[in-house]
mmCIF file of C-alpha atoms in Angstrom:
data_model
loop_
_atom_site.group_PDB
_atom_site.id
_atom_site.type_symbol
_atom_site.label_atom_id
_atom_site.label_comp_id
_atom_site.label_asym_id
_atom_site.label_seq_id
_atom_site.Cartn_x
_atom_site.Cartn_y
_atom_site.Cartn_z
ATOM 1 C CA UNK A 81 -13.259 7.891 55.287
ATOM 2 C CA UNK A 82 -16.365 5.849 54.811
ATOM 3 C CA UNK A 83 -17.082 2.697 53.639
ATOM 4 C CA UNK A 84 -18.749 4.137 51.084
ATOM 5 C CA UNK A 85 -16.320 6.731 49.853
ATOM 6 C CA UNK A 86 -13.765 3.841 49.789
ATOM 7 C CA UNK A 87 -15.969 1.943 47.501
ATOM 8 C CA UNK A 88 -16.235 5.434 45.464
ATOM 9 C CA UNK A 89 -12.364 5.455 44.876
ATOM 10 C CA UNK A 90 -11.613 2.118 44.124
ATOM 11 C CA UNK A 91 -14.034 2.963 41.345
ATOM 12 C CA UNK A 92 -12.829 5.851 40.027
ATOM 13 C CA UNK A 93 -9.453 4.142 39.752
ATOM 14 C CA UNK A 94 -10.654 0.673 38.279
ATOM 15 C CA UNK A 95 -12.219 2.939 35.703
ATOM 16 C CA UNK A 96 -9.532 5.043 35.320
ATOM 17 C CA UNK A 97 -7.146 1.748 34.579
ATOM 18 C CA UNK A 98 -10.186 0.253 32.207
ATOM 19 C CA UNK A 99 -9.755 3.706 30.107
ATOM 20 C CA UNK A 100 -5.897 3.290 29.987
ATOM 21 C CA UNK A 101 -6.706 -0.385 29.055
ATOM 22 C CA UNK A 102 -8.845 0.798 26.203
ATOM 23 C CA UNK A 103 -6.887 3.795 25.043
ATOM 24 C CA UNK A 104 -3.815 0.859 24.157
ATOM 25 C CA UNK A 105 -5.945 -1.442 23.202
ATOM 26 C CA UNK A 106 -7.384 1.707 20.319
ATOM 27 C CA UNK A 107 -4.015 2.940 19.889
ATOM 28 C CA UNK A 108 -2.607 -0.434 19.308
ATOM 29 C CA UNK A 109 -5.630 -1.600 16.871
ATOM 30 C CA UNK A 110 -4.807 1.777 15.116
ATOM 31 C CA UNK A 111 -1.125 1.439 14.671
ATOM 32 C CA UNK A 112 -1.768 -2.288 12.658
ATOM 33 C CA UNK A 113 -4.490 -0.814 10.570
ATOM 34 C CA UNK A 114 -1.684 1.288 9.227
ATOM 35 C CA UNK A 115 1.014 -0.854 8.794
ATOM 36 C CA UNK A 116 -1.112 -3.584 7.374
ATOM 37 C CA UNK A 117 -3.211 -0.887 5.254
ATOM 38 C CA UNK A 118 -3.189 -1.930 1.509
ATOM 39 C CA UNK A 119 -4.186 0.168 -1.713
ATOM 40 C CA UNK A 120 -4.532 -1.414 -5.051
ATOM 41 C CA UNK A 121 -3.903 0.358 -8.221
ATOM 42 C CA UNK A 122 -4.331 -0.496 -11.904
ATOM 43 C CA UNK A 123 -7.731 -0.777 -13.910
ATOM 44 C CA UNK A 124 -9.894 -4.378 -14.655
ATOM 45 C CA UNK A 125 -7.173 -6.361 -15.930
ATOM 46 C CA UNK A 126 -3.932 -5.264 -14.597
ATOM 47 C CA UNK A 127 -1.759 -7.396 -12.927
ATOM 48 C CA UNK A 128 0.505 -5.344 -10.408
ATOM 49 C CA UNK A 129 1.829 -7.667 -8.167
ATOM 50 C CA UNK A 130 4.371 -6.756 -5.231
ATOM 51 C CA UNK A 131 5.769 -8.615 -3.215
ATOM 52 C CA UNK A 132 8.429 -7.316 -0.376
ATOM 53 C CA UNK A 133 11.760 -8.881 -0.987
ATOM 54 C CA UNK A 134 15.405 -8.352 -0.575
ATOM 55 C CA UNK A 135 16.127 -5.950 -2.732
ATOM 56 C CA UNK A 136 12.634 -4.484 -3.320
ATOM 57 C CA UNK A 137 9.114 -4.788 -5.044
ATOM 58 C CA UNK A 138 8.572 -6.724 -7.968
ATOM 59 C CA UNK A 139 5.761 -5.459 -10.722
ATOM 60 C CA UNK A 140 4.661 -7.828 -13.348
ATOM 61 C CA UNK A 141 3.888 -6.549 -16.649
ATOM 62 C CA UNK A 142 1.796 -9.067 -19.145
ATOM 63 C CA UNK A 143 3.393 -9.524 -22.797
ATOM 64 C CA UNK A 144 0.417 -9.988 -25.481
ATOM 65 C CA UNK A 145 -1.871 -11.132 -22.699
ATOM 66 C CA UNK A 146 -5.244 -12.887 -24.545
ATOM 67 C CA UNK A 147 -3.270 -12.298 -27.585
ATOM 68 C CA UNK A 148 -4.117 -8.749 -28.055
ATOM 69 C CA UNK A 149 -0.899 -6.621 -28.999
ATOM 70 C CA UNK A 150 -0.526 -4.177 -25.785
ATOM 71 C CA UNK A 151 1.694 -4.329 -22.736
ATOM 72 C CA UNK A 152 -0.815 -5.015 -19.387
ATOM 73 C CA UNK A 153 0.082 -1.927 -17.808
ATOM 74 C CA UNK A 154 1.668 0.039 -20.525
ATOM 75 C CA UNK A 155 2.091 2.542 -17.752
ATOM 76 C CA UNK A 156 4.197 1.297 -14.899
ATOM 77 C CA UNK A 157 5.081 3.990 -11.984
ATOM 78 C CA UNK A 158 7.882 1.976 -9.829
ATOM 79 C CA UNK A 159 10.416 3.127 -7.185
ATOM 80 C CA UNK A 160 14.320 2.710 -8.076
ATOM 81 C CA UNK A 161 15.322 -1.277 -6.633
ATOM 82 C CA UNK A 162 11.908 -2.585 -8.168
ATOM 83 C CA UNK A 163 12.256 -5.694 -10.201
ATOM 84 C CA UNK A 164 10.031 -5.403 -13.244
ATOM 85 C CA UNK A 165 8.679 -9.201 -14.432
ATOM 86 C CA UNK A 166 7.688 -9.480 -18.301
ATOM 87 C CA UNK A 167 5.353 -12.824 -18.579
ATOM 88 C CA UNK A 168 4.748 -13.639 -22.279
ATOM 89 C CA UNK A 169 1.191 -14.493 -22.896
ATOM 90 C CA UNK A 170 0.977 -14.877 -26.270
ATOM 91 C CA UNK A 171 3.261 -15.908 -29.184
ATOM 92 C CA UNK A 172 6.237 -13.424 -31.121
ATOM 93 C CA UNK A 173 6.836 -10.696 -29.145
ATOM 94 C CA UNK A 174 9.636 -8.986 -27.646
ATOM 95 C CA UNK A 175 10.703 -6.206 -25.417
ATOM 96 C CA UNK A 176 13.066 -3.666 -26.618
ATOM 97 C CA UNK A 177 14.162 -0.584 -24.860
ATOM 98 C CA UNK A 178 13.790 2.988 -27.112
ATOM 99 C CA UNK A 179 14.939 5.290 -24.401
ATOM 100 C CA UNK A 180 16.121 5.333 -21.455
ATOM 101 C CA UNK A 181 17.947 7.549 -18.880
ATOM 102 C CA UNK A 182 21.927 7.883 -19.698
ATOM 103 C CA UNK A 183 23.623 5.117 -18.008
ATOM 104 C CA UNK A 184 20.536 2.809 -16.887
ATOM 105 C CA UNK A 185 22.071 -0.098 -19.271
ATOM 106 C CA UNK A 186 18.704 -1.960 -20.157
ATOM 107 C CA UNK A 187 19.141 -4.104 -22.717
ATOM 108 C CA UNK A 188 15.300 -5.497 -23.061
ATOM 109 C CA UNK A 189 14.619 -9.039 -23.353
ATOM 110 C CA UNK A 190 16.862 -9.753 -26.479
ATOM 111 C CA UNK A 191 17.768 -8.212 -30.054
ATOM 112 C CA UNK A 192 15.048 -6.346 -32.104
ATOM 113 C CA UNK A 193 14.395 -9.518 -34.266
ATOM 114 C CA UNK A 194 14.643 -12.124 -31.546
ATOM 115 C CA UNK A 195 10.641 -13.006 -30.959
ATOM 116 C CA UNK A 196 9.868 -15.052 -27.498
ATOM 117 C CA UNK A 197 6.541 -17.349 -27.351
ATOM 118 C CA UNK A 198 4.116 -17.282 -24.707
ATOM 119 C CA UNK A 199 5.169 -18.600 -21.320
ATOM 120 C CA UNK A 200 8.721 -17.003 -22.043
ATOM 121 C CA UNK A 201 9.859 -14.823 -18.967
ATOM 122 C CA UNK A 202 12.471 -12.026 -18.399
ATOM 123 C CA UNK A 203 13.055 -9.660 -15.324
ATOM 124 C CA UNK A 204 15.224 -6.948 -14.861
ATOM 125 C CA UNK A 205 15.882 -4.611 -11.998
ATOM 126 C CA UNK A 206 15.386 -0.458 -12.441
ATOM 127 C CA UNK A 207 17.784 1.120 -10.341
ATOM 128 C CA UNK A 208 18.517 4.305 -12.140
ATOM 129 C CA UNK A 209 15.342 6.816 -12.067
ATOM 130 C CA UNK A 210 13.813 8.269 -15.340
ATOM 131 C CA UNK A 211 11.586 6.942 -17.653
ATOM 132 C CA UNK A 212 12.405 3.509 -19.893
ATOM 133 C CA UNK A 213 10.061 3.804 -22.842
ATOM 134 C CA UNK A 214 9.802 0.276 -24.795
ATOM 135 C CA UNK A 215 8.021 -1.586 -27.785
ATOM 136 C CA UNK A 216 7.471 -4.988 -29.153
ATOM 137 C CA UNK A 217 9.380 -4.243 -32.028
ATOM 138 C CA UNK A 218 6.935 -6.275 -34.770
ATOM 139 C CA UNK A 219 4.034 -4.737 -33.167
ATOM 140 C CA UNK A 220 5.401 -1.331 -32.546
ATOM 141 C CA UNK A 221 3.057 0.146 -35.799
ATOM 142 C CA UNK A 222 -0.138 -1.834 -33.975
ATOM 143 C CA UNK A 223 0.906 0.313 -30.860
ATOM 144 C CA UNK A 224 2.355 -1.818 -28.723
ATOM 145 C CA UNK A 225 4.323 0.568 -26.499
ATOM 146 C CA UNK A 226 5.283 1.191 -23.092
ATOM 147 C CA UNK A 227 6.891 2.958 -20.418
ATOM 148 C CA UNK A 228 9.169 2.462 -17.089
ATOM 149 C CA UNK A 229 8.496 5.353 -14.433
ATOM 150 C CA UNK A 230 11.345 5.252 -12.008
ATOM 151 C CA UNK A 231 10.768 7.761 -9.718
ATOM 152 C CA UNK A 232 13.393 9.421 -7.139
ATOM 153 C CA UNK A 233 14.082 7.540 -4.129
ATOM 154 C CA UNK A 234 12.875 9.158 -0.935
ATOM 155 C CA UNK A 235 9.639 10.345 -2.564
ATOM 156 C CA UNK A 236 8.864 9.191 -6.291
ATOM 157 C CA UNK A 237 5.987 7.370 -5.915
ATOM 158 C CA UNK A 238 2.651 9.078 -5.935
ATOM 159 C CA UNK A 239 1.595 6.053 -3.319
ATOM 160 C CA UNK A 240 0.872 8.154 0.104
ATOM 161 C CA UNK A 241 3.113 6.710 2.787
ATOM 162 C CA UNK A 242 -0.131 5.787 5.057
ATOM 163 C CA UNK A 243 -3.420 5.120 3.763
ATOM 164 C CA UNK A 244 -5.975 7.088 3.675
ATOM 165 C CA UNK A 245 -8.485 4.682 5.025
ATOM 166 C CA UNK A 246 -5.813 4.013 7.980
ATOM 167 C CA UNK A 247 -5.784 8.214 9.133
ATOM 168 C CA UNK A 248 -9.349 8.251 9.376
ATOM 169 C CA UNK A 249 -9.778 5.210 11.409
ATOM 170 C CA UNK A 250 -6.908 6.510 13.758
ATOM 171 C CA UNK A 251 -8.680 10.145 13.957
ATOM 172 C CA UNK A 252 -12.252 8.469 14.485
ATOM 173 C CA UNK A 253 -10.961 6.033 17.204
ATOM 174 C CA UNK A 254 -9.143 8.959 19.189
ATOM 175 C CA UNK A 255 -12.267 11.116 18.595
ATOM 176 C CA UNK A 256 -14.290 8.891 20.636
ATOM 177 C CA UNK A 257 -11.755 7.413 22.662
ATOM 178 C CA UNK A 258 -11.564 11.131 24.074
ATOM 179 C CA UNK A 259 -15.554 11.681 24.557
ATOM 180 C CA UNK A 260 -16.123 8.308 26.237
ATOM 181 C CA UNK A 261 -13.092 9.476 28.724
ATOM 182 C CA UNK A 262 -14.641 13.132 29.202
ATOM 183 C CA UNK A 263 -17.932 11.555 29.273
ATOM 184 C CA UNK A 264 -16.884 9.320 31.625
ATOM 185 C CA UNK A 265 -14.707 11.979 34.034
ATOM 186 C CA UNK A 266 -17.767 13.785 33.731
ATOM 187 C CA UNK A 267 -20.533 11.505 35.640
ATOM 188 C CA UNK A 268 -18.012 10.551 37.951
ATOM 189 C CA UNK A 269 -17.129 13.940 39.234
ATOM 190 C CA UNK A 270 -20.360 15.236 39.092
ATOM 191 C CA UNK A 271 -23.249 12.883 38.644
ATOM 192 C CA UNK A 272 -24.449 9.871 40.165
ATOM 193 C CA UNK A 273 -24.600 7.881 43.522
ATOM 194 C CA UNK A 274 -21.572 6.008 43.412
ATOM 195 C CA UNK A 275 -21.154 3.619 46.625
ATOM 196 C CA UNK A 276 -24.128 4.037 48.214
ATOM 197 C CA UNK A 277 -26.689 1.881 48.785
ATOM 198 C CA UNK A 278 -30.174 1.980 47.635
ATOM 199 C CA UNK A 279 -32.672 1.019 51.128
#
């Protein structure tokens, strides 16, 4: 073996362990994306916050917020264990359950005719799935509805479990990951003049 076929295969090999280096380095950069991957839902206005606790999520629903008479989201999909957070933002309201699913238990925030002023705050926890349909009971003629979604564990919530954003990165970094290694195995088997000197 020559001196310059020697300097040929310690090439080839740092190369080889630069790819490896690179293909963890991509597969590692790929794996966070997805497990730090967020979506956001809800229009201009809504406030669903979660946060990841001990017993699950917790979604905050606005009571009268700027004192118009609606529920900020009226519409709340949630997975069973999510704590649901009414924050009153304006003054007489209340939150009274009109259906529910048989043995849920919610009792709303008090009777029908006990009203709660802005900065008032109640929270319960929606264990049982079904939907919990609710009004402000002064305001129910205005239209001042809303409903509970509690979907089935295991598969109730119409949230995809990775992000879509987060498979496409993954397939576009292993898409060229793979060409710049086949490009690479390429002009080292068959092109170029790889330890030899130029006189």
């Amino acid at each position: 073996m020559t001196d310059g076929e020697a300097d040929e295969s310690v090439t080839r090999r740092g190369f080889l362990l630069g790819s490896a280096g690179v293909v963890t380095a991509g597969a590692a950069g790929t794996a966070a994306a997805q497990e730090s991957g967020t979506t956001t839902s809800g229009g201009e206005g809504s406030s669903n916050s979660s946060s990841g606790g001990g017993g699950g999520a917790t979604k905050t629903v606005k009571v009268g917020p700027g004192g118009d008479l609606t529920f900020d989201p009226d519409k709340l999909p949630i997975t069973p264990g999510t704590t649901v957070k009414f924050v009153w933002e304006s003054n007489g309201h209340n939150v009274v359950p009109e259906s529910q699913p048989e043995g849920a238990g919610w009792e709303g925030s008090g009777s029908a005719s006990e009203l709660f002023d802005s900065g008032h705050t109640y929270s319960h926890t929606f264990s049982t799935p079904g939907e919990y349909a609710y009004v402000c009971s002064p305001h129910k003629s205005a239209g001042m509805t809303g409903t509970i979604t509690v979907g089935a564990a295991g598969g109730g919530s119409s949230e995809p479990a990775i992000p879509g954003n987060a498979k496409t990165l993954g397939l576009a970094t292993s898409g060229a990951l793979a060409f710049t290694l086949s490009l690479g195995y390429f002009f080292l088997k068959f092109g170029g003049d790889y330890g030899e000197s130029i006189e």
